[in-house]
Coordinates of C-alpha atoms and ligand atoms in Angstrom, one line a residue:
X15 CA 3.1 -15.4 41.1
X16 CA 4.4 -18.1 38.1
X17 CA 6.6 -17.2 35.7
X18 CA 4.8 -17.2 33.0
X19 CA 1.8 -14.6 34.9
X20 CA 4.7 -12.4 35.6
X21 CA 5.8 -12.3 32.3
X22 CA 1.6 -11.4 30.7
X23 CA 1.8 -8.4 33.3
X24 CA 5.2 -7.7 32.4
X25 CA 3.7 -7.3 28.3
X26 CA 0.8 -5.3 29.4
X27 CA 2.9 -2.6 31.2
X28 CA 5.5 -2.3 28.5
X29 CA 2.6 -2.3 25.8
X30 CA 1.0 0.4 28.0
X31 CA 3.5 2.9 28.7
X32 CA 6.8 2.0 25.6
X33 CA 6.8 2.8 22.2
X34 CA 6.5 -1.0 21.0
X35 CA 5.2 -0.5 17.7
X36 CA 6.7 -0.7 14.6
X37 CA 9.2 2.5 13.7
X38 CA 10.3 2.5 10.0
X39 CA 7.6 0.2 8.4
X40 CA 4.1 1.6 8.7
X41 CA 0.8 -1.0 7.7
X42 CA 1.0 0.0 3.8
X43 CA -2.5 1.2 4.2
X44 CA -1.7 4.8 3.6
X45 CA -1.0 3.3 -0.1
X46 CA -4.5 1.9 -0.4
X47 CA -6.5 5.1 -2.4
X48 CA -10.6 4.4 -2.1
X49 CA -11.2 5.8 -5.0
X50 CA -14.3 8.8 -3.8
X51 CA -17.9 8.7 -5.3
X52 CA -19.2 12.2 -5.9
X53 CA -22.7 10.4 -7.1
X54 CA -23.3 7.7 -4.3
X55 CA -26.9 7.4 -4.9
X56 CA -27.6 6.2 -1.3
X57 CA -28.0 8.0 1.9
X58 CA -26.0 7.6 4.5
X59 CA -28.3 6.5 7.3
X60 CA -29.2 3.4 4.6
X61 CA -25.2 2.5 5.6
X62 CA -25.7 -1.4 6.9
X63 CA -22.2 -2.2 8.8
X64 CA -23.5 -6.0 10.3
X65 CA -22.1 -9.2 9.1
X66 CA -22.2 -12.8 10.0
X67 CA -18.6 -14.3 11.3
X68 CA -18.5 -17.8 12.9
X69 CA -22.3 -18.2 13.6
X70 CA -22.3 -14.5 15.5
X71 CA -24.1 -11.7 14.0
X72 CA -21.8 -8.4 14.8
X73 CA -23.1 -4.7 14.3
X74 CA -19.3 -4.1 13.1
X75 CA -16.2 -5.6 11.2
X76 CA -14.6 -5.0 14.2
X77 CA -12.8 -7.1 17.0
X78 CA -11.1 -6.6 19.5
X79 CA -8.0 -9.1 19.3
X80 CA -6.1 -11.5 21.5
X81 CA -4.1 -9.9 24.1
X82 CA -4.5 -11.1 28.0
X83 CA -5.8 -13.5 30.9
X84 CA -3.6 -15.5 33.0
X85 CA -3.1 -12.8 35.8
X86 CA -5.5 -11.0 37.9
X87 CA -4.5 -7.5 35.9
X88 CA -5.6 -9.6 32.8
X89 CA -9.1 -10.9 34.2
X90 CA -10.1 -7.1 34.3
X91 CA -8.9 -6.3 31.1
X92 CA -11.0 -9.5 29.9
X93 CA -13.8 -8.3 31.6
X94 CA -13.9 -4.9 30.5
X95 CA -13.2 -5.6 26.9
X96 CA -16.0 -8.3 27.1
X97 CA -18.5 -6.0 28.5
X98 CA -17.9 -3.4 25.9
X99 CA -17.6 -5.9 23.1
X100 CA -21.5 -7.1 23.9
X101 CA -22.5 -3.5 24.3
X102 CA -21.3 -2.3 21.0
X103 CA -22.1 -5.5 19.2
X104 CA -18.6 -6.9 18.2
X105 CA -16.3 -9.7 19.1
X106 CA -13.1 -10.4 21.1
X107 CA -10.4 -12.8 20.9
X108 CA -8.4 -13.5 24.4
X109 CA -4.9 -14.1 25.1
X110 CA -2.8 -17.6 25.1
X111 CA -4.5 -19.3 27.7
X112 CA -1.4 -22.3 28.3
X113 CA -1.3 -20.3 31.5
X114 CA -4.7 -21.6 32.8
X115 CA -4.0 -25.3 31.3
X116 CA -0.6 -25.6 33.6
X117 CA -2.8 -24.0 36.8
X118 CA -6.3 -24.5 36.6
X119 CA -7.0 -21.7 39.2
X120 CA -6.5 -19.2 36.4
X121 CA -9.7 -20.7 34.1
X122 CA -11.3 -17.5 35.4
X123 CA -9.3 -14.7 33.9
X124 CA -10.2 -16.3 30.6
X125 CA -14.1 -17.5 31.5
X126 CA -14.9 -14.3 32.6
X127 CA -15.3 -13.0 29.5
X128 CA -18.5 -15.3 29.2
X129 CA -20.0 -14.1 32.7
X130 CA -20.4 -10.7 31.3
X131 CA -21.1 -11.5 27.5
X132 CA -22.6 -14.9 27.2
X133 CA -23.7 -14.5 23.5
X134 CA -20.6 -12.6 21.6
X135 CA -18.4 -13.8 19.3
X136 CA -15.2 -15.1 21.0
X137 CA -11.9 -16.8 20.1
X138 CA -9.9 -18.8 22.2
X139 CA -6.2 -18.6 21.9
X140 CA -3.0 -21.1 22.0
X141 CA 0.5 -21.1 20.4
X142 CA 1.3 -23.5 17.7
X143 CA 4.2 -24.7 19.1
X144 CA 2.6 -25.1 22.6
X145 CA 0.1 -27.7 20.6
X146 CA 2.6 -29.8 20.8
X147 CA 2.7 -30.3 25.3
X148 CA -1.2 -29.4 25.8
X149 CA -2.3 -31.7 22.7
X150 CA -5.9 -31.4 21.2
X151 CA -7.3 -32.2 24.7
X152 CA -5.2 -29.2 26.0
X153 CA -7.1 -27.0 22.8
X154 CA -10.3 -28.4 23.5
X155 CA -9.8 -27.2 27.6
X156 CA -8.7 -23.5 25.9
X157 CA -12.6 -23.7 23.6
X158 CA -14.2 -25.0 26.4
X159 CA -13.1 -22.2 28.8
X160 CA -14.7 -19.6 27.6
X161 CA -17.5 -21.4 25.5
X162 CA -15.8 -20.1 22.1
X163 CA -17.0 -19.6 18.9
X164 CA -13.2 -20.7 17.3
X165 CA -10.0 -21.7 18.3
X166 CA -7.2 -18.6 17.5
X167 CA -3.8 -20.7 17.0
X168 CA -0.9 -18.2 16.7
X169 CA 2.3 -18.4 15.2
X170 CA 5.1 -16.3 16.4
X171 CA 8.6 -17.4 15.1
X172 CA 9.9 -14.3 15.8
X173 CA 9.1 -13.5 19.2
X174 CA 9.7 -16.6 20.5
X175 CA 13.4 -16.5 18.9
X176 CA 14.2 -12.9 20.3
X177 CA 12.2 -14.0 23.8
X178 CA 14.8 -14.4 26.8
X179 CA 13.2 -17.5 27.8
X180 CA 12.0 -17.9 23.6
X181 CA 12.1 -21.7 22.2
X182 CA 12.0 -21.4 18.9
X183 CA 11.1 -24.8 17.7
X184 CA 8.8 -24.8 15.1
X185 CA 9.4 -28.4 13.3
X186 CA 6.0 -30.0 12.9
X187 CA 3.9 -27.5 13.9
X188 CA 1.5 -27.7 11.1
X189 CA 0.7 -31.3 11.7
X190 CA -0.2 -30.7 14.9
X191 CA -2.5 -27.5 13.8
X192 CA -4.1 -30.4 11.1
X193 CA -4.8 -32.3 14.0
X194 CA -6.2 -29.7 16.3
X195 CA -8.5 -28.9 13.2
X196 CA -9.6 -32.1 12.5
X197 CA -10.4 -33.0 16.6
X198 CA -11.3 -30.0 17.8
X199 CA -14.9 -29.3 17.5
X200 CA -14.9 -25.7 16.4
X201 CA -13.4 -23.9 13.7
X202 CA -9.5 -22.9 13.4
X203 CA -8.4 -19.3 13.0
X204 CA -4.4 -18.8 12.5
X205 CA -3.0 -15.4 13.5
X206 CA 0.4 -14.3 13.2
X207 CA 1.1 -11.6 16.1
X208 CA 2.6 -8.8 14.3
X209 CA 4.5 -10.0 11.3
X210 CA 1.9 -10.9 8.6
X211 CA 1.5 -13.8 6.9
X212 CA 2.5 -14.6 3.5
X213 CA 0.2 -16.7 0.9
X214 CA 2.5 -19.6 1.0
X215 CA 1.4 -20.4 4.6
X216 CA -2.1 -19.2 4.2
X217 CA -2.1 -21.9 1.3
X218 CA -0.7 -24.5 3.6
X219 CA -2.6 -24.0 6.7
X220 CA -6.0 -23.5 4.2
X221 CA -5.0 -27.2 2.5
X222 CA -5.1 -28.3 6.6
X223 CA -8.6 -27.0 7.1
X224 CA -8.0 -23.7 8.3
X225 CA -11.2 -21.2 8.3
X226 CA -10.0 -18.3 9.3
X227 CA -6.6 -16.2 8.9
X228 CA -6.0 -13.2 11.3
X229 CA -3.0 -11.3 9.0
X230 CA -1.2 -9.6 11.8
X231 CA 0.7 -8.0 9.9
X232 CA 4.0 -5.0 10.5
X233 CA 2.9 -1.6 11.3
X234 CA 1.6 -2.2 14.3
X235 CA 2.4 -3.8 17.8
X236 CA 5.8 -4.7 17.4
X237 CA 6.8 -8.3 19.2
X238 CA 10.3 -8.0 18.6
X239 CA 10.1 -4.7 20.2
X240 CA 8.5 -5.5 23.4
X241 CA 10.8 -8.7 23.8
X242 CA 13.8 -6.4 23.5
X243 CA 12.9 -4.3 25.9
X244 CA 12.2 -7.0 28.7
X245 CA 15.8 -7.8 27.4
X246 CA 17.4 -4.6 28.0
X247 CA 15.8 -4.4 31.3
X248 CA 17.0 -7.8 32.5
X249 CA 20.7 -7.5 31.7
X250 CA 20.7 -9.5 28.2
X251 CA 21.9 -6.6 26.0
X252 CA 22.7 -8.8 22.7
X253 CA 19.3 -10.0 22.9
X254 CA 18.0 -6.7 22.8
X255 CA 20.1 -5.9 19.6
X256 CA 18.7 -8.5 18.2
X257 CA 15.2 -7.7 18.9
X258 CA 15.8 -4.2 18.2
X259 CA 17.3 -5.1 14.7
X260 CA 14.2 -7.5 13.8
X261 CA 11.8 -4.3 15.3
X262 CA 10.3 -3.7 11.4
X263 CA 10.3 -7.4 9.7
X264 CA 7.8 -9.2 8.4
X265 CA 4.5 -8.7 5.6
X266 CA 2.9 -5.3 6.4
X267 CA -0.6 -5.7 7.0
X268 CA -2.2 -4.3 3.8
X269 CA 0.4 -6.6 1.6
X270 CA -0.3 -9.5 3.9
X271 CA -4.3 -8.7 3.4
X272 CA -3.9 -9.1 -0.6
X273 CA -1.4 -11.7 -0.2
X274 CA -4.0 -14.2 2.0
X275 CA -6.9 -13.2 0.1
X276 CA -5.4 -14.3 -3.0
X277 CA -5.4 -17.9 -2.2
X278 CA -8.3 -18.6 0.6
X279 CA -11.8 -17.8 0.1
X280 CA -12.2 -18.7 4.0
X281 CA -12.4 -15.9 6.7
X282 CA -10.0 -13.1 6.2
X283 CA -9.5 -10.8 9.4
X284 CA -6.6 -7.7 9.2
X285 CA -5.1 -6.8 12.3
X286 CA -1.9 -5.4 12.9
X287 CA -1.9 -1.4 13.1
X288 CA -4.9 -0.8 12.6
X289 CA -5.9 2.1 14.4
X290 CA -9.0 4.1 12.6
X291 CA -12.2 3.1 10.8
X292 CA -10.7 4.2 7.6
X293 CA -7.8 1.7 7.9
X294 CA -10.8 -1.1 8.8
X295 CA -12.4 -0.2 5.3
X296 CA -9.5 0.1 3.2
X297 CA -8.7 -3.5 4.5
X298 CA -12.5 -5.0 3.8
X299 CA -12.3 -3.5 0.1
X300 CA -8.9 -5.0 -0.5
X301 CA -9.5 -8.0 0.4
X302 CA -10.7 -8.4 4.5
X303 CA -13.7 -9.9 6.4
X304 CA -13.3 -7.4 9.3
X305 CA -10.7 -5.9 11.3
X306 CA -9.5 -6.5 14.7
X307 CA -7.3 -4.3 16.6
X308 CA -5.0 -4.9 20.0
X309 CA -3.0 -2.2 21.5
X310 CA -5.3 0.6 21.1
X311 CA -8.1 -1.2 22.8
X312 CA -5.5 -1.7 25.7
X313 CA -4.5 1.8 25.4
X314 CA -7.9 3.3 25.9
X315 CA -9.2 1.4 28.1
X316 CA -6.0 1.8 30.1
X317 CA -6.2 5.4 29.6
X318 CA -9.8 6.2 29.9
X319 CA -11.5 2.8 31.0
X320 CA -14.4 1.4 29.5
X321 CA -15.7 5.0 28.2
X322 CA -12.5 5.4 26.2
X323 CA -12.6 2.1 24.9
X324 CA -16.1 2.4 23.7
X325 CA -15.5 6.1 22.3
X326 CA -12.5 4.1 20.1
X327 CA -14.7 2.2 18.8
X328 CA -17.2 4.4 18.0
X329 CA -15.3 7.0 16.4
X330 CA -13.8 3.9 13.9
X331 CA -17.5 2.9 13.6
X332 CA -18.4 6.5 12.4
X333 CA -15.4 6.5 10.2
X334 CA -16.6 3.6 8.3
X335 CA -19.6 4.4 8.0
X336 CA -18.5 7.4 5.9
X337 CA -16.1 5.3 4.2
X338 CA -18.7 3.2 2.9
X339 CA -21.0 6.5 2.2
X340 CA -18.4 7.8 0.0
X341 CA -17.9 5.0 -2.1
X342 CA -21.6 4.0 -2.5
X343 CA -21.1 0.7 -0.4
X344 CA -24.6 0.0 1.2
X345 CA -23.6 -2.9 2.7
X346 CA -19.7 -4.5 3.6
X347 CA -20.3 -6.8 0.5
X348 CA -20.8 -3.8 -1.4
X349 CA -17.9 -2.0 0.1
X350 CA -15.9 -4.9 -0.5
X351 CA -16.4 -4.5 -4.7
X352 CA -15.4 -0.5 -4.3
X353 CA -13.1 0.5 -6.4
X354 CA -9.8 1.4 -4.8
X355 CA -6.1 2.2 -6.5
X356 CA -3.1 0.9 -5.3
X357 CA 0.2 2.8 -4.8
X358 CA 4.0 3.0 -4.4
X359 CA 5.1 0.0 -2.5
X360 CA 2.0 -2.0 -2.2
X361 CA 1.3 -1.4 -5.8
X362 CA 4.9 -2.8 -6.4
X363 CA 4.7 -5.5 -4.2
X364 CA 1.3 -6.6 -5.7
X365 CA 2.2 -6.3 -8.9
X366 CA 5.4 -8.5 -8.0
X367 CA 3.1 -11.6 -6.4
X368 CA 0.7 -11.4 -9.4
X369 CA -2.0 -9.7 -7.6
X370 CA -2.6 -6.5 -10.1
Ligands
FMN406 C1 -0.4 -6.7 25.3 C2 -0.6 -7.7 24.1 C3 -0.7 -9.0 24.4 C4 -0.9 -9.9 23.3 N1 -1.0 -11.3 23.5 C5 -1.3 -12.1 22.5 C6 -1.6 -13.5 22.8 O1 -1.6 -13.9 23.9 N2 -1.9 -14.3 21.7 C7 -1.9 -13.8 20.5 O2 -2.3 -14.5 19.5 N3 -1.7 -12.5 20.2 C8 -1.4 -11.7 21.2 N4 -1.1 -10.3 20.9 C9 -1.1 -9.9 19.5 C10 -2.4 -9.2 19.0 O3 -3.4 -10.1 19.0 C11 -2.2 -8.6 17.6 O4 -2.0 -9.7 16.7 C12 -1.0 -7.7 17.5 O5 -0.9 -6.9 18.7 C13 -1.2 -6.7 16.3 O6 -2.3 -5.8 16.5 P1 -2.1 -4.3 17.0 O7 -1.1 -3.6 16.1 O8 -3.5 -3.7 16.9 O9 -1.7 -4.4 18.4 C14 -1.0 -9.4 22.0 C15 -0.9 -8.0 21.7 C16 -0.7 -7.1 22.8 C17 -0.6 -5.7 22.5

């Protein structure tokens, strides 16, 4: 077994069984108020939740985000997150597929996602950084793989600088995600992996020709958390301070959400802690496309297999469905005009970046 397939199983048990999200800082979501419509004047049944992303009709505004391939423990995950994806009508993103670029015997891990959904919406996945050794033909091997919809480039400063075997070397990266853009053949998603991303960067990487911006914002799955516990357990203790120290940083999602929104009107997706359908349409009325979530789709599929994954789902799909009721949002467009109040420190931290 490489390193590198070590190290994806060695994530998926610590995401599984630790306490690797963030502790002090939660999402901000809590401080998003939908503001509740006594009158709706629709029925609930007349809900719609469907929308068009990338070319792909989805039932939801919901995906599941990028997480694994590369190992055989990640093929199954794959595969069972594909299967339910296409049964409940949403889309998946996988995991950083440089694995399968440096050993070609690992394409299937990824690719299987398309022998059990050929027609859902799917992102491919590659670091920013790692643009820079697989070059557009490496990102064009990653889209090809699994016949995807868009390219998912993430940026991850922080993990890679509290990783043991990190490189944090991020000096030109966005001229090689303009070039990827401009050569790749299918639309570019950015995504942070769990501390947000600001409006600055969304502004440069939009003036690039990035589509799409996957928030990932604090509050959920902590990266600095997970990197200091493979550091604790391999004998690197001021590593692990480190990590530990850096657990909570970064945009939470909901200010990261408003943040984004205020200076792209391209695809918006908030990730990062999400974990119900109320959090999914508190994010689509402040600002979000849809809504993708990670651990928890690990979690209970991990827990329960496909039946717990798809009862996930479904639960958040009831939620916002409610959501919606209750504000007199027909449709997602609709529910993205409700009228919602902002409070404590998202309402000062909006206020401070102009956004209120
Ligand atoms: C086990 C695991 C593996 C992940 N691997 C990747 C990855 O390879 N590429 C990536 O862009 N993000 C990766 N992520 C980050 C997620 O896509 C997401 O941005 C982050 O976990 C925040 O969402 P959450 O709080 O719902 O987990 C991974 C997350 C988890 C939990």
């Amino acid at each position: 077994m490489s390193e590198v397939t070590r190290r994806k199983d060695e994530h998926l048990d610590i995401a599984i069984s630790e306490d690797v999200e963030a502790s002090a800082q939660t999402t901000w979501l809590e401080h998003v108020h939908l503001v509740h419509r006594a009158l709706p004047d629709i029925d609930l049944d007349e809900v719609d939740t469907s929308l068009e992303i990338l070319g792909k009709k989805l039932k939801l505004p919901i995906l599941i985000d990028s997480m694994t391939g590369g190992s055989e423990r990640g093929a199954k995950v794959n595969e069972d997150l594909a299967s339910v994806a296409a049964e409940l009508g949403i889309g998946m993103g996988v995991g950083s597929q440089r694995a399968a670029l440096v050993d070609g015997r690992l394409r299937s891990t990824f690719s299987v996602v398309r022998d059990v959904a050929p027609d859902i919406l799917v992102y491919a996945n590659i670091g920013a950084q790692q643009l820079a050794e697989v070059g557009v033909d490496g990102a064009k091997a990653c889209v090809d793989m699994v016949r995807a919809d868009a390219l998912a480039v993430h940026l991850n400063p922080l993990q890679e600088a509290v990783q043991p075997e990190g490189d944090p070397k991020y000096r030109g990266v966005l001229d090689m995600i303009a070039n990827v853009v401009e050569k790749v053949g299918v639309p570019v998603i950015v995504k942070e992996v769990g501390s947000g991303l600001s409006r600055e960067v969304a502004a440069l990487l939009a003036s690039v020709g990035v589509r799409g911006f996957d928030v990932a914002g604090v509050g959920g799955t902590s990266w600095a958390r997970i990197e200091s516990i493979r550091s604790s357990r391999s004998g690197a203790p001021e590593k692990a301070r480190l990590g530990e120290s850096f657990r909570d940083w970064g945009i939470p999602t909901a200010a990261s959400i408003i943040e984004v929104r205020s200076v792209t009107k391209g695809l918006v997706i908030a990730s990062g802690g999400i974990r119900s359908g109320l959090d999914v349409a508190k994010s689509i009325a402040i600002g979000a496309d849809a809504a993708a979530m990670a651990l928890p789709a690990l979690r209970a599929l991990s827990k329960d297999g496909r039946d717990g994954l798809k009862a996930l789902i479904r639960s958040a799909a009831e939620e916002l469905r409610l959501a919606m009721f209750l504000t007199g949002s027909r449709s997602l467009r609709e529910l993205r005009h409700a009228r919602y109040v902002l409070t404590g420190e998202l309402a000062e931290w909006a206020r401070s970046v102009g956004a209120i």
